[in-house]
PDB file of C-alpha atoms and ligand atoms in Angstrom:
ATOM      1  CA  UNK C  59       0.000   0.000   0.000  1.00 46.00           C
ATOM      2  CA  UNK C  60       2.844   2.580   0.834  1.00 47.00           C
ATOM      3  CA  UNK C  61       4.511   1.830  -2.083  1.00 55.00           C
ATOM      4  CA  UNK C  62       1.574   1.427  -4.175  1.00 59.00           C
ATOM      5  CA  UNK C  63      -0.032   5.007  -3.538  1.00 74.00           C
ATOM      6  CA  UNK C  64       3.895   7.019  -3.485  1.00 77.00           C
ATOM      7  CA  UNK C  65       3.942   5.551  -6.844  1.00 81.00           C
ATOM      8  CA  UNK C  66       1.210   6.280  -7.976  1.00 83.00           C
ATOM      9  CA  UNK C  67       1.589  10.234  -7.205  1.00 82.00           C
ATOM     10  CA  UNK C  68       4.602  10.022  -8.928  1.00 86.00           C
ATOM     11  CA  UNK C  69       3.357   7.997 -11.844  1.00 88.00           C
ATOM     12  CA  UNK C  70       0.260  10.823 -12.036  1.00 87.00           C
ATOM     13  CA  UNK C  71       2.467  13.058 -11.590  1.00 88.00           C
ATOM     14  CA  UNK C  72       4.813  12.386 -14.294  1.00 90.00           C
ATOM     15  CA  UNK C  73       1.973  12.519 -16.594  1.00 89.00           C
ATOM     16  CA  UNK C  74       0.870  15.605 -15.483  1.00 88.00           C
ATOM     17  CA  UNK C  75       4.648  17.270 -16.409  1.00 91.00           C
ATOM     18  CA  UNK C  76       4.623  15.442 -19.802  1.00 92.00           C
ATOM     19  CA  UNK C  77       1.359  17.339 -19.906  1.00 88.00           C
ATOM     20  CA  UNK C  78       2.588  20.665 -19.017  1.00 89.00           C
ATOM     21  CA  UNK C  79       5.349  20.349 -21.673  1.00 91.00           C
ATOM     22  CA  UNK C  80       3.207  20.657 -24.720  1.00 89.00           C
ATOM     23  CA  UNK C  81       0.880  23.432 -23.409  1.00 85.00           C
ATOM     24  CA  UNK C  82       4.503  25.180 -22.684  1.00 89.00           C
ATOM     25  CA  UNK C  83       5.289  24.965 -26.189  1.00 88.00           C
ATOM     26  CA  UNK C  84       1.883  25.691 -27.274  1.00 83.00           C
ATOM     27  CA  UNK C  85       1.984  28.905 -24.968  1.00 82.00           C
ATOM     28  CA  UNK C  86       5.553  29.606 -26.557  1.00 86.00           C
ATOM     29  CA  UNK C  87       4.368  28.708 -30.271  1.00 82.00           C
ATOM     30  CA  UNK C  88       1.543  31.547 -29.515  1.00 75.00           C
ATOM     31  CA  UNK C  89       4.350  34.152 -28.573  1.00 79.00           C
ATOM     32  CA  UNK C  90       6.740  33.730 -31.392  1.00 80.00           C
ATOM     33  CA  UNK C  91       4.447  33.298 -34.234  1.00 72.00           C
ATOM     34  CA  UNK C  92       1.015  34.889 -33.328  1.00 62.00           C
ATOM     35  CA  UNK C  93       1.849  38.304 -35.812  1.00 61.00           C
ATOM     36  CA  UNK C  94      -1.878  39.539 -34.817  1.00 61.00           C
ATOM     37  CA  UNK C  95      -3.632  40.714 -31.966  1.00 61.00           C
ATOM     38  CA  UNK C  96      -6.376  37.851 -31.521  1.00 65.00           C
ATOM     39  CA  UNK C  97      -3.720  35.172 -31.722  1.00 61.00           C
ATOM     40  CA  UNK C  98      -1.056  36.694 -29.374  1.00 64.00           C
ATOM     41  CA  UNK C  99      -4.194  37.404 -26.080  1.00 64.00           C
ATOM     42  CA  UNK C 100      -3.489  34.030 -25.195  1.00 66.00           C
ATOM     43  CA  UNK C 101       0.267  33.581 -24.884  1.00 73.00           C
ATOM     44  CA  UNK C 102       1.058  34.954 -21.101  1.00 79.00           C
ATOM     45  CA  UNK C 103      -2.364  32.756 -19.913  1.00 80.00           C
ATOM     46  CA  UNK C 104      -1.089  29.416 -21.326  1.00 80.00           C
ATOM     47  CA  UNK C 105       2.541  29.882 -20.645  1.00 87.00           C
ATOM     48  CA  UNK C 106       1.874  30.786 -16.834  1.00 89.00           C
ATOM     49  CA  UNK C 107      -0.336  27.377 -17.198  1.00 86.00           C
ATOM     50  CA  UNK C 108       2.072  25.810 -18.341  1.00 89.00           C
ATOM     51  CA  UNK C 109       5.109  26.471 -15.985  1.00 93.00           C
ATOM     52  CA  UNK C 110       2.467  26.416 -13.111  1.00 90.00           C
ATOM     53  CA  UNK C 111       1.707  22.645 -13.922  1.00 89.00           C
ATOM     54  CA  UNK C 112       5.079  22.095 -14.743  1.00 92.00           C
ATOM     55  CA  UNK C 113       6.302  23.220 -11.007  1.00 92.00           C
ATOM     56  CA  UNK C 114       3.290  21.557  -9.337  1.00 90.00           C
ATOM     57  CA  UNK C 115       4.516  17.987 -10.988  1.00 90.00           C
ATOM     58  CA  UNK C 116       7.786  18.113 -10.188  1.00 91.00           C
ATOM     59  CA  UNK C 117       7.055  18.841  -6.513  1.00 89.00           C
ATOM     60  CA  UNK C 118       4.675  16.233  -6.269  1.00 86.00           C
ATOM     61  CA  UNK C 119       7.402  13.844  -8.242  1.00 87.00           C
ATOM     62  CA  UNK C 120      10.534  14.965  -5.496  1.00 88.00           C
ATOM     63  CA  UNK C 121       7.818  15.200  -2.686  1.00 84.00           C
ATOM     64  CA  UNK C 122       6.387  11.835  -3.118  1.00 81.00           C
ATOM     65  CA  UNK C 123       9.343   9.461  -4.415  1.00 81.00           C
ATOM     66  CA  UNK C 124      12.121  11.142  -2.279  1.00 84.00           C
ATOM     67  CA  UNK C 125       9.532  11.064   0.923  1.00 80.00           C
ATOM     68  CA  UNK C 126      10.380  14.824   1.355  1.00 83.00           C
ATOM     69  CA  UNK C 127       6.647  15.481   3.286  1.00 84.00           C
ATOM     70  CA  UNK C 128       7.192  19.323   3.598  1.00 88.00           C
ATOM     71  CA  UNK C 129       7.446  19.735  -0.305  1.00 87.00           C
ATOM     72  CA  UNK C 130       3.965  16.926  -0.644  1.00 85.00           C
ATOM     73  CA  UNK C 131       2.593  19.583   1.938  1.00 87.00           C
ATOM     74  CA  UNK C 132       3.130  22.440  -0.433  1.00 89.00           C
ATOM     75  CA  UNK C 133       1.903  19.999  -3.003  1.00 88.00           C
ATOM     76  CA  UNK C 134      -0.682  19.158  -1.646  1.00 89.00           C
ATOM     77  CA  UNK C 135      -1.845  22.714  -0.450  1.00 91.00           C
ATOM     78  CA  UNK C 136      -1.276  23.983  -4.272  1.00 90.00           C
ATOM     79  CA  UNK C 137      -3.370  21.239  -5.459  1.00 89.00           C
ATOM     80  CA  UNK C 138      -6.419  22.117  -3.143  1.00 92.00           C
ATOM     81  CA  UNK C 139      -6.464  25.653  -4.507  1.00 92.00           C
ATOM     82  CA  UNK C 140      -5.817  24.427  -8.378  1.00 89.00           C
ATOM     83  CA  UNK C 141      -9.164  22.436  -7.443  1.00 91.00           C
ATOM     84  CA  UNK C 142     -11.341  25.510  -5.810  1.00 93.00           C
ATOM     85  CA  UNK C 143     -10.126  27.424  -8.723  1.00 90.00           C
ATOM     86  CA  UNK C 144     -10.880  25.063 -11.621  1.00 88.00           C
ATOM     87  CA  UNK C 145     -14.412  24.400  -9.772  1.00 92.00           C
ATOM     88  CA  UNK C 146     -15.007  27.976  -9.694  1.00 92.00           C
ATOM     89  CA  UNK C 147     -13.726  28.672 -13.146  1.00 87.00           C
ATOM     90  CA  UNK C 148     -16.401  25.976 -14.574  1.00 89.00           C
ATOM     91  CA  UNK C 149     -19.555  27.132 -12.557  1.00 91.00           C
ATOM     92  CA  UNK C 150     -18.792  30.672 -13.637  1.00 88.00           C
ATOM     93  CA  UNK C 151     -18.108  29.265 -17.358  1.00 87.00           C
ATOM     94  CA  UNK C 152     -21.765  27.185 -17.212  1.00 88.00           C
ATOM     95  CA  UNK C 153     -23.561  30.492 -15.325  1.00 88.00           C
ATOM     96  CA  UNK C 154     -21.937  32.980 -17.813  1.00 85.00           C
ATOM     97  CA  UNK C 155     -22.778  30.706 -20.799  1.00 86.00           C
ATOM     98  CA  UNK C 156     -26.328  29.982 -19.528  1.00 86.00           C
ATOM     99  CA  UNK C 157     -27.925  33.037 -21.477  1.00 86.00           C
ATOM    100  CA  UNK C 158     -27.612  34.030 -26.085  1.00 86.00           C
ATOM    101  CA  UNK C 159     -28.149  32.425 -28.616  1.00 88.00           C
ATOM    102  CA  UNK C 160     -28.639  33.923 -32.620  1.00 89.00           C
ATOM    103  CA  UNK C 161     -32.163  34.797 -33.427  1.00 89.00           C
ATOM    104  CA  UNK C 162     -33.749  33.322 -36.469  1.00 91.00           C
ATOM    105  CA  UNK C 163     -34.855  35.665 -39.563  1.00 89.00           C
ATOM    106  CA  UNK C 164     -37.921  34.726 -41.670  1.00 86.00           C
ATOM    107  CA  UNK C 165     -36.432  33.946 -45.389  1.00 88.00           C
ATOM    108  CA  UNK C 166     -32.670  34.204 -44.601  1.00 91.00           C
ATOM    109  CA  UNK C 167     -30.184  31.543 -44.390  1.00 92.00           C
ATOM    110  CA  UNK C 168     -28.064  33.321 -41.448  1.00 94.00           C
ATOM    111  CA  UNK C 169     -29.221  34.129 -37.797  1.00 95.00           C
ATOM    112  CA  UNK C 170     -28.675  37.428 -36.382  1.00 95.00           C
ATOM    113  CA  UNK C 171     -27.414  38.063 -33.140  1.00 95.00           C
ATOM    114  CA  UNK C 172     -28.482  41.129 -30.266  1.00 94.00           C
ATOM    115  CA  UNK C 173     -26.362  41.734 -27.617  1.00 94.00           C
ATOM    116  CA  UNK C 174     -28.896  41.958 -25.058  1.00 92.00           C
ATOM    117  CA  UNK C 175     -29.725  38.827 -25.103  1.00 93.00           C
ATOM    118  CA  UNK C 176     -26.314  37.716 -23.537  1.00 93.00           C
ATOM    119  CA  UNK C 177     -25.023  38.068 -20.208  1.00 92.00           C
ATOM    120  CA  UNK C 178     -24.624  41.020 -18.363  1.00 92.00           C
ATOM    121  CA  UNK C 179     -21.120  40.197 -17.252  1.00 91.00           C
ATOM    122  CA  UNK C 180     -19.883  39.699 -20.762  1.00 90.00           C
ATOM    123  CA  UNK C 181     -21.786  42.583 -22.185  1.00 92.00           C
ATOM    124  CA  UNK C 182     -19.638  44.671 -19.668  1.00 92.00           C
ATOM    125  CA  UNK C 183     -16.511  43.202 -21.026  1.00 88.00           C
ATOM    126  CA  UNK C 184     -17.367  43.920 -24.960  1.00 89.00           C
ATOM    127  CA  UNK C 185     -18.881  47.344 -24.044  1.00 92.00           C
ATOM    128  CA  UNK C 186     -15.535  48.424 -22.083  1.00 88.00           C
ATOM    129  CA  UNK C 187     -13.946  50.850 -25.210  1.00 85.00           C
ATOM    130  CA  UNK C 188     -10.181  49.789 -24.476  1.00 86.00           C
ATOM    131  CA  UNK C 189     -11.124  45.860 -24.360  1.00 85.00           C
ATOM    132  CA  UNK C 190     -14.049  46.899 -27.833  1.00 90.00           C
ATOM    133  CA  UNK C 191     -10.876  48.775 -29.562  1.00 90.00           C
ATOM    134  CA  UNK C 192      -8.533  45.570 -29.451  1.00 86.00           C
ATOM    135  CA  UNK C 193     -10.891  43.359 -30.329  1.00 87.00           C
ATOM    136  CA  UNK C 194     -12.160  45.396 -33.833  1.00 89.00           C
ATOM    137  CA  UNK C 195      -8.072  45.493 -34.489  1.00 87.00           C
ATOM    138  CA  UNK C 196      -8.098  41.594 -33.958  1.00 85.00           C
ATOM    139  CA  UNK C 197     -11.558  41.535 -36.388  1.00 87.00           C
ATOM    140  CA  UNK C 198      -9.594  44.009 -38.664  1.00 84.00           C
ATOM    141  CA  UNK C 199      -6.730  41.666 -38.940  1.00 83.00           C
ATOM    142  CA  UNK C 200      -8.730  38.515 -39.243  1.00 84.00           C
ATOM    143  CA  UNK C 201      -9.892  39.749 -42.560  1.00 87.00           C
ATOM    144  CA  UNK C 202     -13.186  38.156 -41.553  1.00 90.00           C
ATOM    145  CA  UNK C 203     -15.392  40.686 -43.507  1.00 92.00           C
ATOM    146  CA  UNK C 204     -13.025  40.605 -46.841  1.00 90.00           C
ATOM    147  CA  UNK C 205     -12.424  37.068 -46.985  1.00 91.00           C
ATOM    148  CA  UNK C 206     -16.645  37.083 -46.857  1.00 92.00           C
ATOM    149  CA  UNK C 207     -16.592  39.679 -49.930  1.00 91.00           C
ATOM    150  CA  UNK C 208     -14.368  37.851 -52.206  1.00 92.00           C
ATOM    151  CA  UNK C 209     -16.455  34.391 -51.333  1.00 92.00           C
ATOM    152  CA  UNK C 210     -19.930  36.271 -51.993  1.00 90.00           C
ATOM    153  CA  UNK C 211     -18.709  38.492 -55.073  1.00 88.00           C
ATOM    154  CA  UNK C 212     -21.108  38.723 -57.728  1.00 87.00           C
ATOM    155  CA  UNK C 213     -23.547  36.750 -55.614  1.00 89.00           C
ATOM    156  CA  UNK C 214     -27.116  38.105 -56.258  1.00 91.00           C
ATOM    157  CA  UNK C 215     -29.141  39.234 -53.449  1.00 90.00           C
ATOM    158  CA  UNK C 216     -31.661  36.176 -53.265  1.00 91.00           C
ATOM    159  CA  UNK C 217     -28.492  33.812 -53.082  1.00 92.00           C
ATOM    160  CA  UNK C 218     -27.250  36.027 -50.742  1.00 92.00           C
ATOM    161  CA  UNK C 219     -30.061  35.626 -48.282  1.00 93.00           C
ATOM    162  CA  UNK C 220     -29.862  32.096 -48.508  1.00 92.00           C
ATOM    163  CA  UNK C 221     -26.267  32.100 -47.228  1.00 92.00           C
ATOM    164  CA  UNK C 222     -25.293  30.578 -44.159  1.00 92.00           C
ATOM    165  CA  UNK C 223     -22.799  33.159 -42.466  1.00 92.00           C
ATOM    166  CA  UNK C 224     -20.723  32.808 -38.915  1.00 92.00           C
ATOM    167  CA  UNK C 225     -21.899  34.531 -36.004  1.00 92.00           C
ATOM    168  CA  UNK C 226     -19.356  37.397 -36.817  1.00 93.00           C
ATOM    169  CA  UNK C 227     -19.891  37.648 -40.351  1.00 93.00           C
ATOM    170  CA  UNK C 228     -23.443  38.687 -40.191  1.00 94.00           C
ATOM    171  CA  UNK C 229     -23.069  40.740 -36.931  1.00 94.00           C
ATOM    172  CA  UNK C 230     -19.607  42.768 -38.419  1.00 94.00           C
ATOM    173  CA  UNK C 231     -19.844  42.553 -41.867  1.00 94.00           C
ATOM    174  CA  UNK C 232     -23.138  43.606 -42.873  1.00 94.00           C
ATOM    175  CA  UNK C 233     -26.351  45.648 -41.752  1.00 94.00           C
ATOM    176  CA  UNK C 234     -29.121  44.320 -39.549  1.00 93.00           C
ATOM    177  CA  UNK C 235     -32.318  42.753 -41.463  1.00 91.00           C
ATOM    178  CA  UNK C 236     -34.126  45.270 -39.392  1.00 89.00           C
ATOM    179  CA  UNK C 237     -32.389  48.794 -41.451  1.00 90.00           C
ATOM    180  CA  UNK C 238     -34.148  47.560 -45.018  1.00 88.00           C
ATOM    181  CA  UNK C 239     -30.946  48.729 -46.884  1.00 91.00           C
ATOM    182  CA  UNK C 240     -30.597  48.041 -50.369  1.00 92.00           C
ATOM    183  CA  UNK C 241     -27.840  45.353 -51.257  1.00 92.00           C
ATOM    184  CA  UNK C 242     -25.092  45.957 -54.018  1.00 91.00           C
ATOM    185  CA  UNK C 243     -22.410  43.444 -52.412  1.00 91.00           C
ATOM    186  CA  UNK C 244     -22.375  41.550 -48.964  1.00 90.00           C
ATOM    187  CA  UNK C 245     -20.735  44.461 -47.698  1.00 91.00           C
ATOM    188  CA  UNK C 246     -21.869  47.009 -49.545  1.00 91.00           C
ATOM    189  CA  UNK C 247     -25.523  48.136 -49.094  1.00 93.00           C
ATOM    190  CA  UNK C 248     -27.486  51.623 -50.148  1.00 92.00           C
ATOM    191  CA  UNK C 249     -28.330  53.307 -46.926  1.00 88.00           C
ATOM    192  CA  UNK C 250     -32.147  54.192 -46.905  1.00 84.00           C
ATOM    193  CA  UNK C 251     -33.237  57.370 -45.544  1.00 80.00           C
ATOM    194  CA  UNK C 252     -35.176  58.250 -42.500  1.00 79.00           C
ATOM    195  CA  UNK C 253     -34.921  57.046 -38.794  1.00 81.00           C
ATOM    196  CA  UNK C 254     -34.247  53.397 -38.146  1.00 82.00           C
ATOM    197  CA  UNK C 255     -35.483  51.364 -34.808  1.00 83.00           C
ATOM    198  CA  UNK C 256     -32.224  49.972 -34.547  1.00 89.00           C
ATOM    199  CA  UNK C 257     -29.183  51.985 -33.678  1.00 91.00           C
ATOM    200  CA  UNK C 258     -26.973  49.980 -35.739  1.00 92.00           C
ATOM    201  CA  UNK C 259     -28.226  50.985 -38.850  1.00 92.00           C
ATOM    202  CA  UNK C 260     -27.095  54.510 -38.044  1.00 91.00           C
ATOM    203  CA  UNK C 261     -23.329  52.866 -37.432  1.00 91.00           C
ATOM    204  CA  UNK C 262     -23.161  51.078 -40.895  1.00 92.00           C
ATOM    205  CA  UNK C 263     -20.537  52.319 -43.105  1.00 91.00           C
ATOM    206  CA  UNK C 264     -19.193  50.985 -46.672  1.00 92.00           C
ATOM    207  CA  UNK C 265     -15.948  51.868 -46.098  1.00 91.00           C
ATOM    208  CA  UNK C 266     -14.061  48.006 -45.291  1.00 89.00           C
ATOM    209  CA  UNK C 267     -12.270  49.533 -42.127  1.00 88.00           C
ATOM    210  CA  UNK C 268     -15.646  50.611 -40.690  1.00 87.00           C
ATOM    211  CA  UNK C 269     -18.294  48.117 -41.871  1.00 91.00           C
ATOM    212  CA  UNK C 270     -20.546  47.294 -38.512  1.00 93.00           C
ATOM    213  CA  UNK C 271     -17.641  46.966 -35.973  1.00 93.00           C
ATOM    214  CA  UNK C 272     -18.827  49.127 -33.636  1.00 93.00           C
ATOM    215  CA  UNK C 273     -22.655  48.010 -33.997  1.00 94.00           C
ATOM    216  CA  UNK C 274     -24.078  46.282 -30.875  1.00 94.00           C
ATOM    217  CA  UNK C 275     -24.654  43.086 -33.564  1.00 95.00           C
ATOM    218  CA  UNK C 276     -20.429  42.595 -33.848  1.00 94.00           C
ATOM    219  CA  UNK C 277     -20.162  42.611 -30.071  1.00 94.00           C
ATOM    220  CA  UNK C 278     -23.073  40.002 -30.087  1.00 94.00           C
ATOM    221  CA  UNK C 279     -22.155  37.730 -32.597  1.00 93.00           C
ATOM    222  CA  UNK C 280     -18.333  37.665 -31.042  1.00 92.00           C
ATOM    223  CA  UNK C 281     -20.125  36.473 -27.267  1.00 92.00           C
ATOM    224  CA  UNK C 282     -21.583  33.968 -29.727  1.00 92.00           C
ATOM    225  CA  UNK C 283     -18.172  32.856 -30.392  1.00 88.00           C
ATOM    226  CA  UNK C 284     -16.715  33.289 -26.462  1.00 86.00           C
ATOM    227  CA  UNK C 285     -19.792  31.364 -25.881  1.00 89.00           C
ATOM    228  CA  UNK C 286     -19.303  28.421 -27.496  1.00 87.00           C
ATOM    229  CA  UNK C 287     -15.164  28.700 -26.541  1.00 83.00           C
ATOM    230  CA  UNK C 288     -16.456  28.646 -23.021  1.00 84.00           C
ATOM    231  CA  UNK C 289     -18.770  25.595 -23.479  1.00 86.00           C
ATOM    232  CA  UNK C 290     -16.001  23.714 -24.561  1.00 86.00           C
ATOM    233  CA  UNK C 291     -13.937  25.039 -21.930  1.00 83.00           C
ATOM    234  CA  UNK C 292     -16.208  24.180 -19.110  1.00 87.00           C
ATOM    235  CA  UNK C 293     -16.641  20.659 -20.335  1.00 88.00           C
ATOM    236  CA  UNK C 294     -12.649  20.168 -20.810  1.00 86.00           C
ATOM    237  CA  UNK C 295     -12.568  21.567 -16.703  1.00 86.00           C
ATOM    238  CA  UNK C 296     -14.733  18.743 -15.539  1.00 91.00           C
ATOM    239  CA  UNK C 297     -12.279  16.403 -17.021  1.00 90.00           C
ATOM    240  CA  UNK C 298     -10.160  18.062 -15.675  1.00 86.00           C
ATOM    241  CA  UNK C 299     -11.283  18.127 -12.275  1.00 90.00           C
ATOM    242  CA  UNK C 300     -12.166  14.485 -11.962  1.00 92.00           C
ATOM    243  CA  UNK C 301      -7.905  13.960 -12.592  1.00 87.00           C
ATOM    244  CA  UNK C 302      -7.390  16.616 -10.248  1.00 87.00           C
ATOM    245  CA  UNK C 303      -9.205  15.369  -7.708  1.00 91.00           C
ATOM    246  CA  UNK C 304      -7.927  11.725  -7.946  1.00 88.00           C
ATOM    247  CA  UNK C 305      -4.491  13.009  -7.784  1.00 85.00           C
ATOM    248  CA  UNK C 306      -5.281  14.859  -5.033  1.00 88.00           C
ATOM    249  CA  UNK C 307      -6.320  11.756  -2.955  1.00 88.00           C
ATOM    250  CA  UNK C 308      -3.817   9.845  -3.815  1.00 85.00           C
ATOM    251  CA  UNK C 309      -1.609  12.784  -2.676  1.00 82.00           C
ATOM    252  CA  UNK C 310      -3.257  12.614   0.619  1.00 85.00           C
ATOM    253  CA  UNK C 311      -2.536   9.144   0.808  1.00 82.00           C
ATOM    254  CA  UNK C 312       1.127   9.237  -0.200  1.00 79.00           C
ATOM    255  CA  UNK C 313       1.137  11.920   2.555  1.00 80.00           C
ATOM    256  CA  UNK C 314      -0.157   9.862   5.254  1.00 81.00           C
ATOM    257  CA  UNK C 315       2.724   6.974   4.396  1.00 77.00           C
ATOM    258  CA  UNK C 316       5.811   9.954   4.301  1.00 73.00           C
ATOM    259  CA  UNK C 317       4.325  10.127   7.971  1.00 75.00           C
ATOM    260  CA  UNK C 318       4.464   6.680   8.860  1.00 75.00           C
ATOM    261  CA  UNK C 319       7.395   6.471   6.996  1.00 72.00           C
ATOM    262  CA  UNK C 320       8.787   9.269   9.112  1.00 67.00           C
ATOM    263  CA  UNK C 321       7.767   7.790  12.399  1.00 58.00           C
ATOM    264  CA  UNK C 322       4.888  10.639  13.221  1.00 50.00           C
ATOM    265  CA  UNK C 323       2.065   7.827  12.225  1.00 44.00           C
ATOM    266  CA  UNK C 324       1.432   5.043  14.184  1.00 44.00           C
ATOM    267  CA  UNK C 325       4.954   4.063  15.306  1.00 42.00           C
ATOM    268  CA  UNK C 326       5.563   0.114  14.364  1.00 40.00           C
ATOM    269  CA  UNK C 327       2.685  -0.162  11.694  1.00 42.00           C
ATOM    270  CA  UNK C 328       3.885  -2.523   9.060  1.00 41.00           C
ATOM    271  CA  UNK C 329       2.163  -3.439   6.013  1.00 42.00           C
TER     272      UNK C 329
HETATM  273  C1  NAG K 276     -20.268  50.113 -53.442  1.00 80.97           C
HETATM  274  O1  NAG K 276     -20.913  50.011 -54.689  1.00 80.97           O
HETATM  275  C2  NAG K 276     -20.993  51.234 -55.389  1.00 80.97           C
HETATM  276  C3  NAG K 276     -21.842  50.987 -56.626  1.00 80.97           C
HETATM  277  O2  NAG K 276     -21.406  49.891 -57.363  1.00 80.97           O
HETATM  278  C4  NAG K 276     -19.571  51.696 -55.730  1.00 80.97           C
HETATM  279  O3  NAG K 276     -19.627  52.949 -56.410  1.00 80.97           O
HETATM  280  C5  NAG K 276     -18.793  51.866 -54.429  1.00 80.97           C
HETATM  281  O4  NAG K 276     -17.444  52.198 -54.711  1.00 80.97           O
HETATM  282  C6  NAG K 276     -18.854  50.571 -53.611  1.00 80.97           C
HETATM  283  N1  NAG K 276     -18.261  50.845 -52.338  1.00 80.97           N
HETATM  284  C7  NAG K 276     -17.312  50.099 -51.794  1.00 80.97           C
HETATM  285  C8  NAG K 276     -16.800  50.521 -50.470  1.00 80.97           C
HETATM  286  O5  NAG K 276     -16.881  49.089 -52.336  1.00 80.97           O
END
């Protein structure tokens, strides 16, 4: 048994450093090479994953093999607050995720997407103007609204309705249903005159820098996107957790034998 559960943290443990080793290189990948805003956001996150896991392993690899119980302590300690966090993490990705979804339109092929309908929290985020500014770069960047153009050129309107488009390609790249503008291209439309009910319509603008970046549909059909990222996220973190918290006990366990090991346990226990 005291063999059986010190290897086994060190055995778990080992996997979790040849874990940490690709997510390093991933995080370091995303440093070197990500030329554009929306691919570099992530670097410092998954590095600091990375080197965090990487630490955490090779304590629990010295603490447990080499019986070194202050270090499994530490260990051990680290590991209960990875949990809390990674439990928190996931019920906040699950609440946060709860609300949104694209809305329907009668005769089109594409949904369209209002940012009230998501959650308050990430409305905040998308409506903060320093957070909005890098974001419309990253869209910028992405191309997402060309790349749409060239696909669509030539296409006439009726086939154009019938096209299925991303979340971000009919909340950026062209005018709500709603503002009845006349289409010449996917994004270019005639503006119509008079007062519109949505605000949005007010924001469109042909010029391919402008488009509807700053329209409340962009911001929605991006939470579309975090949305689903999250989902995915969420369900990874259960995973997750379930390793985490079997390590964890085993931890406990390998902690309990350093003890006994030690003579603090129950002095002349033999298995
Ligand atoms: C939109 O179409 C009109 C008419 O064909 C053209 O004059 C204008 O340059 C186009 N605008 C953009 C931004 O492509």
């Amino acid at each position: 048994m005291v063999r059986c559960s010190n290897n086994l943290v060190g055995i778990l443990n080992f996997v979790v450093f040849l874990l940490s080793i690709p997510i390093l290189a991933g995080g370091i990948w995303l440093s070197q090479k990500g030329s554009t805003e929306c691919e570099r956001f992530l670097d410092k996150p998954v590095i600091a994953l990375g080197v965090f896991l990487m630490v955490v392993a090779i304590a629990g690899l010295i603490g447990s093999c080499c019986r070194v119980t202050w270090l499994l302590w530490t260990y051990l300690f680290v590991m209960f607050l990875l949990i809390l966090v990674v439990f928190s993490i996931t019920v906040f990705a699950f609440v946060v995720t709860n609300k949104g979804a694209g809305e329907t339109v009668s005769g089109r092929g594409y949904k369209e997407y209002r940012l009230g309908d998501y959650s308050n929290w990430l409305q905040k985020r998308v409506n903060d103007g320093g957070n909005w500014n890098k974001i419309r770069s990253c869209l910028a960047e992405s191309k997402v609204c060309s790349k749409l153009e060239a696909k669509l050129i030539d296409v006439p309107v009726n086939n154009f309705y019938n096209e299925h488009l991303t979340a971000l390609q009919s909340g950026c790249c062209k005018p709500s249903d709603q503002c009845q503008f006349t289409y010449i291209s996917a994004t270019n439309w005639t503006k119509t005159a008079g007062t519109h009910p949505n605000p949005d319509c007010q924001i469109w603008d042909n010029a391919p820098e402008k488009l509807c970046f700053d329209c409340e549909s962009c911001k929605a059909g991006l939470l579309d996107n975090v949305k689903s990222a999250w989902k995915k996220v969420a369900i990874v973190n259960i995973v997750f957790l379930v390793f985490l918290i079997i390590v964890y006990s085993v931890g406990c366990c390998a902690l309990r034998n350093n003890k006994r090991d030690n003579g603090y346990g129950h002095t002349g226990y033999k298995p």
